Amino acid sequence: MRRSVFLVTLICFWAVTATTATALAKKQPPREPTWVQTGGIKEFPADLYITGVGSAPVVYDDTAAAQAQADAKAIAQVAKQIEVVINQLSSSFEREISSSAQGSSSQKDIWERTAAFVKIKIEGVRIEDRYFDPASNRLYALALFDRLAQGTRVSNQIATLQSNAAALIQEAEKSRRAAGKLHRAVAAYGLAVQKLIMALRQNQYLSIIAPDMVHRDIPTAIAVLQTDLTAFLSQFSFEKTGGDNQPGIVSGHLKEPLQVRVTYQTAPVPSLPVTFQFVEGSGNIDAYARTDAQGMASTAVSNLGPTGKKINKIRALIDIYPSDSQIQKELTAVIPPVYAQFTYFLPAVEDTRIAVLVKEYNLGKQQSD
């Protein structure tokens, strides 16, 4: 009997001790994880993941605000790491092309846009862990960037862009062979180049986050398309049919519209988008026009601005990329544009200054004697 009572007492003591130990363990704060100090953990090696740590003080027990601030800082650390690598490679690449006659500034533009993309928005970053340090009253966050997962997503986007570009090139070649559909060929070629340059930008980003997934054929595809497009555009010609070499006045308009006739292999090209833009000078201009059945396009110019130059210039060229001026800039760096250039004459600099003053006076109220 005594033995049974002793066993029951011992079991109850064990139960109470275990319960007390569990309660004490719950009250103990969690141990500080290694990533708070090192910025990374062994489960996420640097060749597969990019990690960033951010922290924020907990003010007035507002843990939600501290968590949001710590998360944002951690994500910014990930972005900074990628941006630093891109800037280093961009500087090296810039030095290479500056010492080479074959270099093109359009590549530098692509790197800058890639860096800007990384700086503004990092897709695929997740908050892996958080830790609150009661001693310092700070909340820590660990941001994790999965290189392979993000690389797969970007690689799929590049493949889609390539596929779209290939379909557009086929459409352009088909339209080029069809009589009277050259405008469709120009538009399709332009969209194809746009898709490939977008793919190239994504590819530069991919070479940073997942080098093993880089699409080696993208630069080749762009080079081939640039060659074909250059040959295609070289068969277009512009003939100025009106509006060239005429005088104008500051704040006035050109009396004659600017007119061009566009031909392809000596035949007029209908429905072709043509862009008019100032090269030297300023004013109001109808920038976009389309050729008619005879291949004619025209525009009016008004409200001429003072430039300090007597001879000013306006250019008419085939409008391949009206939706993206940056891509047009990148492409014209390697493909010479086909264009006609108009000139117009303004008065001397002193006459221009007087004309502007007179206009300002006429817009104001006349003072009574």
mmCIF file of C-alpha atoms in Angstrom:
data_model
loop_
_atom_site.group_PDB
_atom_site.id
_atom_site.type_symbol
_atom_site.label_atom_id
_atom_site.label_comp_id
_atom_site.label_asym_id
_atom_site.label_seq_id
_atom_site.Cartn_x
_atom_site.Cartn_y
_atom_site.Cartn_z
ATOM 1 C CA MET A 1 0.000 0.000 0.000
ATOM 2 C CA ARG A 2 2.779 2.372 0.952
ATOM 3 C CA ARG A 3 4.558 1.459 -2.240
ATOM 4 C CA SER A 4 1.503 2.354 -4.332
ATOM 5 C CA VAL A 5 1.163 5.729 -2.595
ATOM 6 C CA PHE A 6 4.853 6.419 -3.234
ATOM 7 C CA LEU A 7 4.503 5.647 -6.962
ATOM 8 C CA VAL A 8 1.449 7.873 -7.318
ATOM 9 C CA THR A 9 3.243 10.717 -5.507
ATOM 10 C CA LEU A 10 6.298 10.309 -7.743
ATOM 11 C CA ILE A 11 4.202 10.389 -10.925
ATOM 12 C CA CYS A 12 2.399 13.531 -9.776
ATOM 13 C CA PHE A 13 5.743 15.182 -9.006
ATOM 14 C CA TRP A 14 7.036 14.337 -12.479
ATOM 15 C CA ALA A 15 3.893 15.737 -14.059
ATOM 16 C CA VAL A 16 4.091 19.003 -12.105
ATOM 17 C CA THR A 17 7.807 19.336 -12.881
ATOM 18 C CA ALA A 18 7.231 18.753 -16.599
ATOM 19 C CA THR A 19 4.384 21.259 -16.693
ATOM 20 C CA THR A 20 6.468 23.871 -14.903
ATOM 21 C CA ALA A 21 9.409 23.293 -17.246
ATOM 22 C CA THR A 22 7.132 23.671 -20.275
ATOM 23 C CA ALA A 23 5.688 26.919 -18.927
ATOM 24 C CA LEU A 24 9.171 28.293 -18.253
ATOM 25 C CA ALA A 25 10.280 27.310 -21.740
ATOM 26 C CA LYS A 26 7.357 29.193 -23.269
ATOM 27 C CA LYS A 27 8.254 32.301 -21.304
ATOM 28 C CA GLN A 28 11.864 32.228 -22.511
ATOM 29 C CA PRO A 29 12.394 34.359 -25.629
ATOM 30 C CA PRO A 30 13.524 32.477 -28.760
ATOM 31 C CA ARG A 31 17.245 32.334 -29.384
ATOM 32 C CA GLU A 32 18.620 34.914 -31.816
ATOM 33 C CA PRO A 33 18.963 33.263 -35.253
ATOM 34 C CA THR A 34 22.356 33.365 -36.929
ATOM 35 C CA TRP A 35 21.091 35.429 -39.876
ATOM 36 C CA VAL A 36 20.567 38.488 -37.654
ATOM 37 C CA GLN A 37 24.342 38.887 -37.487
ATOM 38 C CA THR A 38 25.589 37.139 -40.645
ATOM 39 C CA GLY A 39 22.826 38.068 -43.090
ATOM 40 C CA GLY A 40 22.435 34.511 -44.298
ATOM 41 C CA ILE A 41 21.965 30.925 -43.211
ATOM 42 C CA LYS A 42 23.475 27.694 -44.421
ATOM 43 C CA GLU A 43 20.154 26.395 -45.748
ATOM 44 C CA PHE A 44 20.260 29.156 -48.381
ATOM 45 C CA PRO A 45 23.705 29.167 -50.084
ATOM 46 C CA ALA A 46 24.737 32.331 -51.925
ATOM 47 C CA ASP A 47 24.956 30.635 -55.318
ATOM 48 C CA LEU A 48 21.256 29.756 -55.145
ATOM 49 C CA TYR A 49 19.827 32.552 -53.008
ATOM 50 C CA ILE A 50 20.347 36.237 -52.284
ATOM 51 C CA THR A 51 19.475 37.294 -48.745
ATOM 52 C CA GLY A 52 18.991 40.642 -47.074
ATOM 53 C CA VAL A 53 18.369 41.649 -43.455
ATOM 54 C CA GLY A 54 16.451 44.693 -42.268
ATOM 55 C CA SER A 55 15.504 45.910 -38.813
ATOM 56 C CA ALA A 56 13.309 48.551 -37.203
ATOM 57 C CA PRO A 57 12.552 49.659 -33.639
ATOM 58 C CA VAL A 58 9.165 48.850 -32.156
ATOM 59 C CA VAL A 59 7.720 52.211 -31.126
ATOM 60 C CA TYR A 60 4.655 52.395 -28.867
ATOM 61 C CA ASP A 61 4.175 48.625 -29.249
ATOM 62 C CA ASP A 62 3.332 49.143 -32.933
ATOM 63 C CA THR A 63 4.711 45.858 -34.216
ATOM 64 C CA ALA A 64 2.864 46.140 -37.541
ATOM 65 C CA ALA A 65 4.680 49.352 -38.487
ATOM 66 C CA ALA A 66 8.022 47.940 -37.351
ATOM 67 C CA GLN A 67 7.423 44.768 -39.349
ATOM 68 C CA ALA A 68 6.589 46.704 -42.519
ATOM 69 C CA GLN A 69 9.699 48.869 -42.113
ATOM 70 C CA ALA A 70 11.976 45.892 -41.406
ATOM 71 C CA ASP A 71 10.561 43.976 -44.381
ATOM 72 C CA ALA A 72 11.108 46.947 -46.713
ATOM 73 C CA LYS A 73 14.721 47.359 -45.561
ATOM 74 C CA ALA A 74 15.420 43.658 -46.030
ATOM 75 C CA ILE A 75 14.027 43.707 -49.575
ATOM 76 C CA ALA A 76 16.041 46.865 -50.301
ATOM 77 C CA GLN A 77 19.192 45.026 -49.211
ATOM 78 C CA VAL A 78 18.469 42.302 -51.769
ATOM 79 C CA ALA A 79 17.897 44.907 -54.480
ATOM 80 C CA LYS A 80 21.110 46.704 -53.546
ATOM 81 C CA GLN A 81 23.185 43.549 -53.888
ATOM 82 C CA ILE A 82 21.886 42.879 -57.392
ATOM 83 C CA GLU A 83 22.202 46.531 -58.394
ATOM 84 C CA VAL A 84 25.842 46.686 -57.249
ATOM 85 C CA VAL A 85 26.722 43.688 -59.427
ATOM 86 C CA ILE A 86 24.930 45.202 -62.423
ATOM 87 C CA ASN A 87 26.706 48.538 -61.977
ATOM 88 C CA GLN A 88 30.079 46.806 -61.772
ATOM 89 C CA LEU A 89 29.434 44.834 -64.931
ATOM 90 C CA SER A 90 28.009 47.912 -66.652
ATOM 91 C CA SER A 91 31.174 49.908 -65.888
ATOM 92 C CA SER A 92 33.356 47.110 -67.244
ATOM 93 C CA PHE A 93 31.200 46.806 -70.342
ATOM 94 C CA GLU A 94 31.298 50.570 -70.904
ATOM 95 C CA ARG A 95 35.105 50.538 -70.752
ATOM 96 C CA GLU A 96 35.183 47.724 -73.290
ATOM 97 C CA ILE A 97 32.957 49.447 -75.852
ATOM 98 C CA SER A 98 34.712 52.813 -75.389
ATOM 99 C CA SER A 99 37.999 51.184 -76.435
ATOM 100 C CA SER A 100 36.398 49.357 -79.355
ATOM 101 C CA ALA A 101 35.303 50.839 -82.669
ATOM 102 C CA GLN A 102 32.491 48.290 -82.777
ATOM 103 C CA GLY A 103 30.894 49.483 -79.535
ATOM 104 C CA SER A 104 27.335 50.784 -79.374
ATOM 105 C CA SER A 105 25.829 53.069 -76.746
ATOM 106 C CA SER A 106 22.550 51.187 -77.038
ATOM 107 C CA GLN A 107 24.035 48.352 -74.986
ATOM 108 C CA LYS A 108 24.845 50.812 -72.198
ATOM 109 C CA ASP A 109 21.236 52.004 -72.293
ATOM 110 C CA ILE A 110 20.072 48.424 -71.842
ATOM 111 C CA TRP A 111 22.272 47.964 -68.778
ATOM 112 C CA GLU A 112 21.034 51.224 -67.258
ATOM 113 C CA ARG A 113 17.409 50.228 -67.782
ATOM 114 C CA THR A 114 18.100 46.807 -66.237
ATOM 115 C CA ALA A 115 19.655 48.453 -63.181
ATOM 116 C CA ALA A 116 16.678 50.800 -62.912
ATOM 117 C CA PHE A 117 14.301 47.822 -63.069
ATOM 118 C CA VAL A 118 16.145 46.139 -60.201
ATOM 119 C CA LYS A 119 16.240 49.322 -58.140
ATOM 120 C CA ILE A 120 12.546 50.066 -58.482
ATOM 121 C CA LYS A 121 11.036 46.615 -58.156
ATOM 122 C CA ILE A 122 12.343 43.181 -57.228
ATOM 123 C CA GLU A 123 9.926 40.422 -58.121
ATOM 124 C CA GLY A 124 10.235 37.044 -56.438
ATOM 125 C CA VAL A 125 11.550 38.284 -53.064
ATOM 126 C CA ARG A 126 9.844 36.820 -50.025
ATOM 127 C CA ILE A 127 10.214 37.370 -46.280
ATOM 128 C CA GLU A 128 11.554 34.065 -44.999
ATOM 129 C CA ASP A 129 11.819 34.770 -41.269
ATOM 130 C CA ARG A 130 11.389 37.431 -38.586
ATOM 131 C CA TYR A 131 12.853 37.841 -35.102
ATOM 132 C CA PHE A 132 12.059 40.209 -32.235
ATOM 133 C CA ASP A 133 14.896 41.103 -29.857
ATOM 134 C CA PRO A 134 13.389 42.150 -26.506
ATOM 135 C CA ALA A 135 16.740 43.465 -25.264
ATOM 136 C CA SER A 136 16.992 46.111 -28.019
ATOM 137 C CA ASN A 137 13.243 46.260 -28.733
ATOM 138 C CA ARG A 138 13.943 45.770 -32.455
ATOM 139 C CA LEU A 139 12.248 43.616 -35.042
ATOM 140 C CA TYR A 140 14.419 41.883 -37.681
ATOM 141 C CA ALA A 141 13.338 40.505 -41.053
ATOM 142 C CA LEU A 142 15.129 38.126 -43.435
ATOM 143 C CA ALA A 143 14.336 38.608 -47.152
ATOM 144 C CA LEU A 144 15.065 35.753 -49.520
ATOM 145 C CA PHE A 145 15.491 35.823 -53.284
ATOM 146 C CA ASP A 146 15.379 32.400 -54.961
ATOM 147 C CA ARG A 147 17.679 32.700 -57.969
ATOM 148 C CA LEU A 148 16.457 29.544 -59.720
ATOM 149 C CA ALA A 149 12.743 30.189 -59.193
ATOM 150 C CA GLN A 150 13.033 33.774 -60.431
ATOM 151 C CA GLY A 151 15.348 32.661 -63.227
ATOM 152 C CA THR A 152 12.787 30.143 -64.455
ATOM 153 C CA ARG A 153 10.069 32.795 -64.503
ATOM 154 C CA VAL A 154 12.231 35.290 -66.425
ATOM 155 C CA SER A 155 13.452 32.586 -68.801
ATOM 156 C CA ASN A 156 9.850 31.711 -69.635
ATOM 157 C CA GLN A 157 9.124 35.382 -70.331
ATOM 158 C CA ILE A 158 12.124 35.554 -72.672
ATOM 159 C CA ALA A 159 11.003 32.423 -74.516
ATOM 160 C CA THR A 160 7.548 33.957 -74.996
ATOM 161 C CA LEU A 161 9.054 37.199 -76.327
ATOM 162 C CA GLN A 162 11.238 35.207 -78.731
ATOM 163 C CA SER A 163 8.255 33.241 -79.958
ATOM 164 C CA ASN A 164 6.225 36.414 -80.491
ATOM 165 C CA ALA A 165 9.125 38.031 -82.345
ATOM 166 C CA ALA A 166 9.519 35.007 -84.617
ATOM 167 C CA ALA A 167 5.805 35.118 -85.509
ATOM 168 C CA LEU A 168 6.023 38.848 -86.231
ATOM 169 C CA ILE A 169 9.055 38.365 -88.471
ATOM 170 C CA GLN A 170 7.162 35.762 -90.483
ATOM 171 C CA GLU A 171 4.229 38.163 -90.767
ATOM 172 C CA ALA A 172 6.576 40.965 -91.873
ATOM 173 C CA GLU A 173 8.206 38.832 -94.561
ATOM 174 C CA LYS A 174 4.820 37.698 -95.829
ATOM 175 C CA SER A 175 3.561 41.297 -95.998
ATOM 176 C CA ARG A 176 6.738 42.424 -97.709
ATOM 177 C CA ARG A 177 6.154 39.938 -100.531
ATOM 178 C CA ALA A 178 2.517 41.015 -100.905
ATOM 179 C CA ALA A 179 1.928 44.013 -103.172
ATOM 180 C CA GLY A 180 0.757 47.141 -101.391
ATOM 181 C CA LYS A 181 1.289 45.808 -97.840
ATOM 182 C CA LEU A 182 4.701 47.267 -97.066
ATOM 183 C CA HIS A 183 3.211 49.327 -94.237
ATOM 184 C CA ARG A 184 2.240 46.082 -92.499
ATOM 185 C CA ALA A 185 5.749 44.751 -92.986
ATOM 186 C CA VAL A 186 7.248 47.882 -91.398
ATOM 187 C CA ALA A 187 4.894 47.660 -88.421
ATOM 188 C CA ALA A 188 5.537 43.923 -87.914
ATOM 189 C CA TYR A 189 9.306 44.329 -88.154
ATOM 190 C CA GLY A 190 9.162 47.165 -85.635
ATOM 191 C CA LEU A 191 7.165 45.099 -83.155
ATOM 192 C CA ALA A 192 9.536 42.158 -83.650
ATOM 193 C CA VAL A 193 12.546 44.306 -82.812
ATOM 194 C CA GLN A 194 10.699 45.659 -79.793
ATOM 195 C CA LYS A 195 10.044 42.124 -78.512
ATOM 196 C CA LEU A 196 13.670 41.090 -79.038
ATOM 197 C CA ILE A 197 15.106 44.158 -77.305
ATOM 198 C CA MET A 198 12.752 43.557 -74.372
ATOM 199 C CA ALA A 199 14.010 39.956 -74.315
ATOM 200 C CA LEU A 200 17.596 41.212 -74.364
ATOM 201 C CA ARG A 201 16.934 43.442 -71.363
ATOM 202 C CA GLN A 202 15.419 40.515 -69.486
ATOM 203 C CA ASN A 203 18.376 38.391 -70.561
ATOM 204 C CA GLN A 204 20.838 40.877 -69.055
ATOM 205 C CA TYR A 205 18.862 40.675 -65.807
ATOM 206 C CA LEU A 206 18.844 36.884 -66.041
ATOM 207 C CA SER A 207 22.634 36.788 -66.454
ATOM 208 C CA ILE A 208 22.909 38.394 -63.005
ATOM 209 C CA ILE A 209 20.438 36.311 -61.037
ATOM 210 C CA ALA A 210 20.812 32.932 -62.791
ATOM 211 C CA PRO A 211 23.784 32.850 -65.215
ATOM 212 C CA ASP A 212 23.185 29.207 -66.169
ATOM 213 C CA MET A 213 19.807 30.093 -67.694
ATOM 214 C CA VAL A 214 20.995 32.845 -70.080
ATOM 215 C CA HIS A 215 19.621 32.621 -73.638
ATOM 216 C CA ARG A 216 22.758 32.732 -75.798
ATOM 217 C CA ASP A 217 20.812 33.157 -79.043
ATOM 218 C CA ILE A 218 19.178 36.517 -78.187
ATOM 219 C CA PRO A 219 22.065 38.765 -79.348
ATOM 220 C CA THR A 220 22.389 36.713 -82.545
ATOM 221 C CA ALA A 221 18.667 36.994 -83.269
ATOM 222 C CA ILE A 222 18.799 40.774 -82.839
ATOM 223 C CA ALA A 223 21.874 41.062 -85.060
ATOM 224 C CA VAL A 224 20.201 39.040 -87.820
ATOM 225 C CA LEU A 225 17.016 41.103 -87.619
ATOM 226 C CA GLN A 226 18.986 44.352 -87.635
ATOM 227 C CA THR A 227 20.775 43.253 -90.813
ATOM 228 C CA ASP A 228 17.519 42.278 -92.513
ATOM 229 C CA LEU A 229 15.774 45.450 -91.403
ATOM 230 C CA THR A 230 18.644 47.642 -92.602
ATOM 231 C CA ALA A 231 18.494 45.999 -96.027
ATOM 232 C CA PHE A 232 14.718 46.399 -96.084
ATOM 233 C CA LEU A 233 14.746 50.085 -95.119
ATOM 234 C CA SER A 234 17.526 50.903 -97.581
ATOM 235 C CA GLN A 235 15.069 50.225 -100.426
ATOM 236 C CA PHE A 236 12.827 53.080 -99.280
ATOM 237 C CA SER A 237 13.506 56.598 -100.495
ATOM 238 C CA PHE A 238 12.156 60.043 -99.618
ATOM 239 C CA GLU A 239 11.566 62.822 -102.115
ATOM 240 C CA LYS A 240 10.834 66.302 -100.807
ATOM 241 C CA THR A 241 7.969 67.666 -102.904
ATOM 242 C CA GLY A 242 7.167 70.887 -101.054
ATOM 243 C CA GLY A 243 7.923 73.116 -98.104
ATOM 244 C CA ASP A 244 11.715 72.993 -98.171
ATOM 245 C CA ASN A 245 13.939 76.077 -97.820
ATOM 246 C CA GLN A 246 11.192 78.515 -96.870
ATOM 247 C CA PRO A 247 11.413 81.520 -94.529
ATOM 248 C CA GLY A 248 9.570 81.792 -91.234
ATOM 249 C CA ILE A 249 9.182 84.211 -88.354
ATOM 250 C CA VAL A 250 9.370 83.587 -84.632
ATOM 251 C CA SER A 251 5.918 82.775 -83.181
ATOM 252 C CA GLY A 252 4.610 82.445 -86.731
ATOM 253 C CA HIS A 253 4.045 79.458 -89.008
ATOM 254 C CA LEU A 254 5.526 78.078 -92.206
ATOM 255 C CA LYS A 255 3.283 79.110 -95.052
ATOM 256 C CA GLU A 256 3.784 75.909 -97.015
ATOM 257 C CA PRO A 257 3.243 72.446 -95.505
ATOM 258 C CA LEU A 258 6.171 70.024 -95.531
ATOM 259 C CA GLN A 259 5.502 67.324 -98.145
ATOM 260 C CA VAL A 260 7.348 64.112 -98.946
ATOM 261 C CA ARG A 261 6.799 61.244 -101.350
ATOM 262 C CA VAL A 262 7.877 57.808 -100.137
ATOM 263 C CA THR A 263 8.775 55.063 -102.603
ATOM 264 C CA TYR A 264 9.944 51.476 -102.306
ATOM 265 C CA GLN A 265 11.972 50.236 -105.266
ATOM 266 C CA THR A 266 10.644 53.298 -107.177
ATOM 267 C CA ALA A 267 6.967 52.437 -106.447
ATOM 268 C CA PRO A 268 4.872 54.669 -104.144
ATOM 269 C CA VAL A 269 4.109 53.242 -100.693
ATOM 270 C CA PRO A 270 0.571 53.820 -99.344
ATOM 271 C CA SER A 271 -0.527 53.811 -95.658
ATOM 272 C CA LEU A 272 3.063 54.088 -94.361
ATOM 273 C CA PRO A 273 3.500 55.873 -90.980
ATOM 274 C CA VAL A 274 5.838 58.861 -91.296
ATOM 275 C CA THR A 275 7.182 60.907 -88.390
ATOM 276 C CA PHE A 276 8.106 64.595 -88.572
ATOM 277 C CA GLN A 277 10.460 65.857 -85.846
ATOM 278 C CA PHE A 278 12.585 68.919 -85.140
ATOM 279 C CA VAL A 279 16.329 68.381 -85.453
ATOM 280 C CA GLU A 280 17.214 72.039 -84.923
ATOM 281 C CA GLY A 281 14.486 74.447 -83.894
ATOM 282 C CA SER A 282 11.171 74.170 -82.087
ATOM 283 C CA GLY A 283 7.475 74.794 -82.518
ATOM 284 C CA ASN A 284 4.180 73.005 -82.999
ATOM 285 C CA ILE A 285 4.180 70.213 -85.543
ATOM 286 C CA ASP A 286 1.813 67.424 -86.526
ATOM 287 C CA ALA A 287 4.344 64.724 -85.724
ATOM 288 C CA TYR A 288 2.569 61.692 -87.202
ATOM 289 C CA ALA A 289 1.214 61.252 -90.706
ATOM 290 C CA ARG A 290 0.412 58.450 -93.150
ATOM 291 C CA THR A 291 1.133 58.326 -96.823
ATOM 292 C CA ASP A 292 -1.795 58.373 -99.232
ATOM 293 C CA ALA A 293 -2.292 56.161 -102.278
ATOM 294 C CA GLN A 294 0.449 58.097 -104.144
ATOM 295 C CA GLY A 295 2.899 57.726 -101.248
ATOM 296 C CA MET A 296 2.500 61.383 -100.210
ATOM 297 C CA ALA A 297 2.643 62.597 -96.582
ATOM 298 C CA SER A 298 2.556 66.155 -95.265
ATOM 299 C CA THR A 299 2.487 68.182 -92.067
ATOM 300 C CA ALA A 300 1.970 71.784 -90.944
ATOM 301 C CA VAL A 301 4.378 73.710 -88.703
ATOM 302 C CA SER A 302 3.345 76.644 -86.493
ATOM 303 C CA ASN A 303 4.378 78.710 -83.465
ATOM 304 C CA LEU A 304 8.063 78.611 -84.401
ATOM 305 C CA GLY A 305 10.353 79.117 -81.431
ATOM 306 C CA PRO A 306 13.532 81.226 -81.324
ATOM 307 C CA THR A 307 16.741 79.203 -81.535
ATOM 308 C CA GLY A 308 19.486 81.730 -82.236
ATOM 309 C CA LYS A 309 20.227 79.929 -85.492
ATOM 310 C CA LYS A 310 19.287 81.174 -88.912
ATOM 311 C CA ILE A 311 18.962 77.728 -90.537
ATOM 312 C CA ASN A 312 16.720 75.206 -88.750
ATOM 313 C CA LYS A 313 15.902 71.617 -89.656
ATOM 314 C CA ILE A 314 12.942 69.236 -89.549
ATOM 315 C CA ARG A 315 13.295 65.561 -90.388
ATOM 316 C CA ALA A 316 10.725 63.181 -91.909
ATOM 317 C CA LEU A 317 11.418 59.483 -91.376
ATOM 318 C CA ILE A 318 9.714 56.105 -91.425
ATOM 319 C CA ASP A 319 7.951 55.640 -88.098
ATOM 320 C CA ILE A 320 8.753 52.095 -87.003
ATOM 321 C CA TYR A 321 8.298 52.370 -83.228
ATOM 322 C CA PRO A 322 5.784 55.082 -82.373
ATOM 323 C CA SER A 323 4.959 53.486 -79.011
ATOM 324 C CA ASP A 324 8.475 53.361 -77.524
ATOM 325 C CA SER A 325 10.892 56.229 -78.114
ATOM 326 C CA GLN A 326 13.643 54.543 -76.085
ATOM 327 C CA ILE A 327 13.630 51.444 -78.297
ATOM 328 C CA GLN A 328 13.674 53.668 -81.360
ATOM 329 C CA LYS A 329 16.710 55.437 -79.914
ATOM 330 C CA GLU A 330 18.463 52.133 -79.268
ATOM 331 C CA LEU A 331 17.710 50.833 -82.724
ATOM 332 C CA THR A 332 18.702 53.980 -84.628
ATOM 333 C CA ALA A 333 22.114 53.708 -82.959
ATOM 334 C CA VAL A 334 22.818 50.663 -85.128
ATOM 335 C CA ILE A 335 20.364 51.078 -88.041
ATOM 336 C CA PRO A 336 20.715 54.341 -89.985
ATOM 337 C CA PRO A 337 17.241 55.893 -90.394
ATOM 338 C CA VAL A 338 15.836 56.588 -93.846
ATOM 339 C CA TYR A 339 14.698 60.195 -93.925
ATOM 340 C CA ALA A 340 14.312 63.501 -95.736
ATOM 341 C CA GLN A 341 15.471 66.693 -94.050
ATOM 342 C CA PHE A 342 13.738 70.035 -94.540
ATOM 343 C CA THR A 343 15.281 73.405 -93.712
ATOM 344 C CA TYR A 344 13.599 76.693 -92.882
ATOM 345 C CA PHE A 345 15.088 80.127 -92.231
ATOM 346 C CA LEU A 346 14.509 82.451 -89.287
ATOM 347 C CA PRO A 347 15.500 86.115 -88.944
ATOM 348 C CA ALA A 348 18.774 87.142 -87.341
ATOM 349 C CA VAL A 349 19.166 86.721 -83.588
ATOM 350 C CA GLU A 350 18.472 90.402 -82.812
ATOM 351 C CA ASP A 351 15.325 90.405 -84.942
ATOM 352 C CA THR A 352 14.192 87.239 -83.185
ATOM 353 C CA ARG A 353 14.588 88.863 -79.773
ATOM 354 C CA ILE A 354 12.561 91.884 -80.842
ATOM 355 C CA ALA A 355 9.810 89.676 -82.293
ATOM 356 C CA VAL A 356 9.452 87.786 -79.014
ATOM 357 C CA LEU A 357 9.280 91.019 -77.010
ATOM 358 C CA VAL A 358 6.611 92.417 -79.298
ATOM 359 C CA LYS A 359 4.534 89.272 -78.901
ATOM 360 C CA GLU A 360 4.761 89.413 -75.124
ATOM 361 C CA TYR A 361 3.746 93.093 -75.172
ATOM 362 C CA ASN A 362 0.718 92.410 -77.346
ATOM 363 C CA LEU A 363 -0.449 89.683 -74.972
ATOM 364 C CA GLY A 364 -0.374 92.106 -72.014
ATOM 365 C CA LYS A 365 -2.579 95.085 -71.216
ATOM 366 C CA GLN A 366 -1.637 98.399 -72.788
ATOM 367 C CA GLN A 367 -0.934 101.104 -70.281
ATOM 368 C CA SER A 368 -2.900 104.350 -70.659
ATOM 369 C CA ASP A 369 -1.082 107.673 -70.932
#
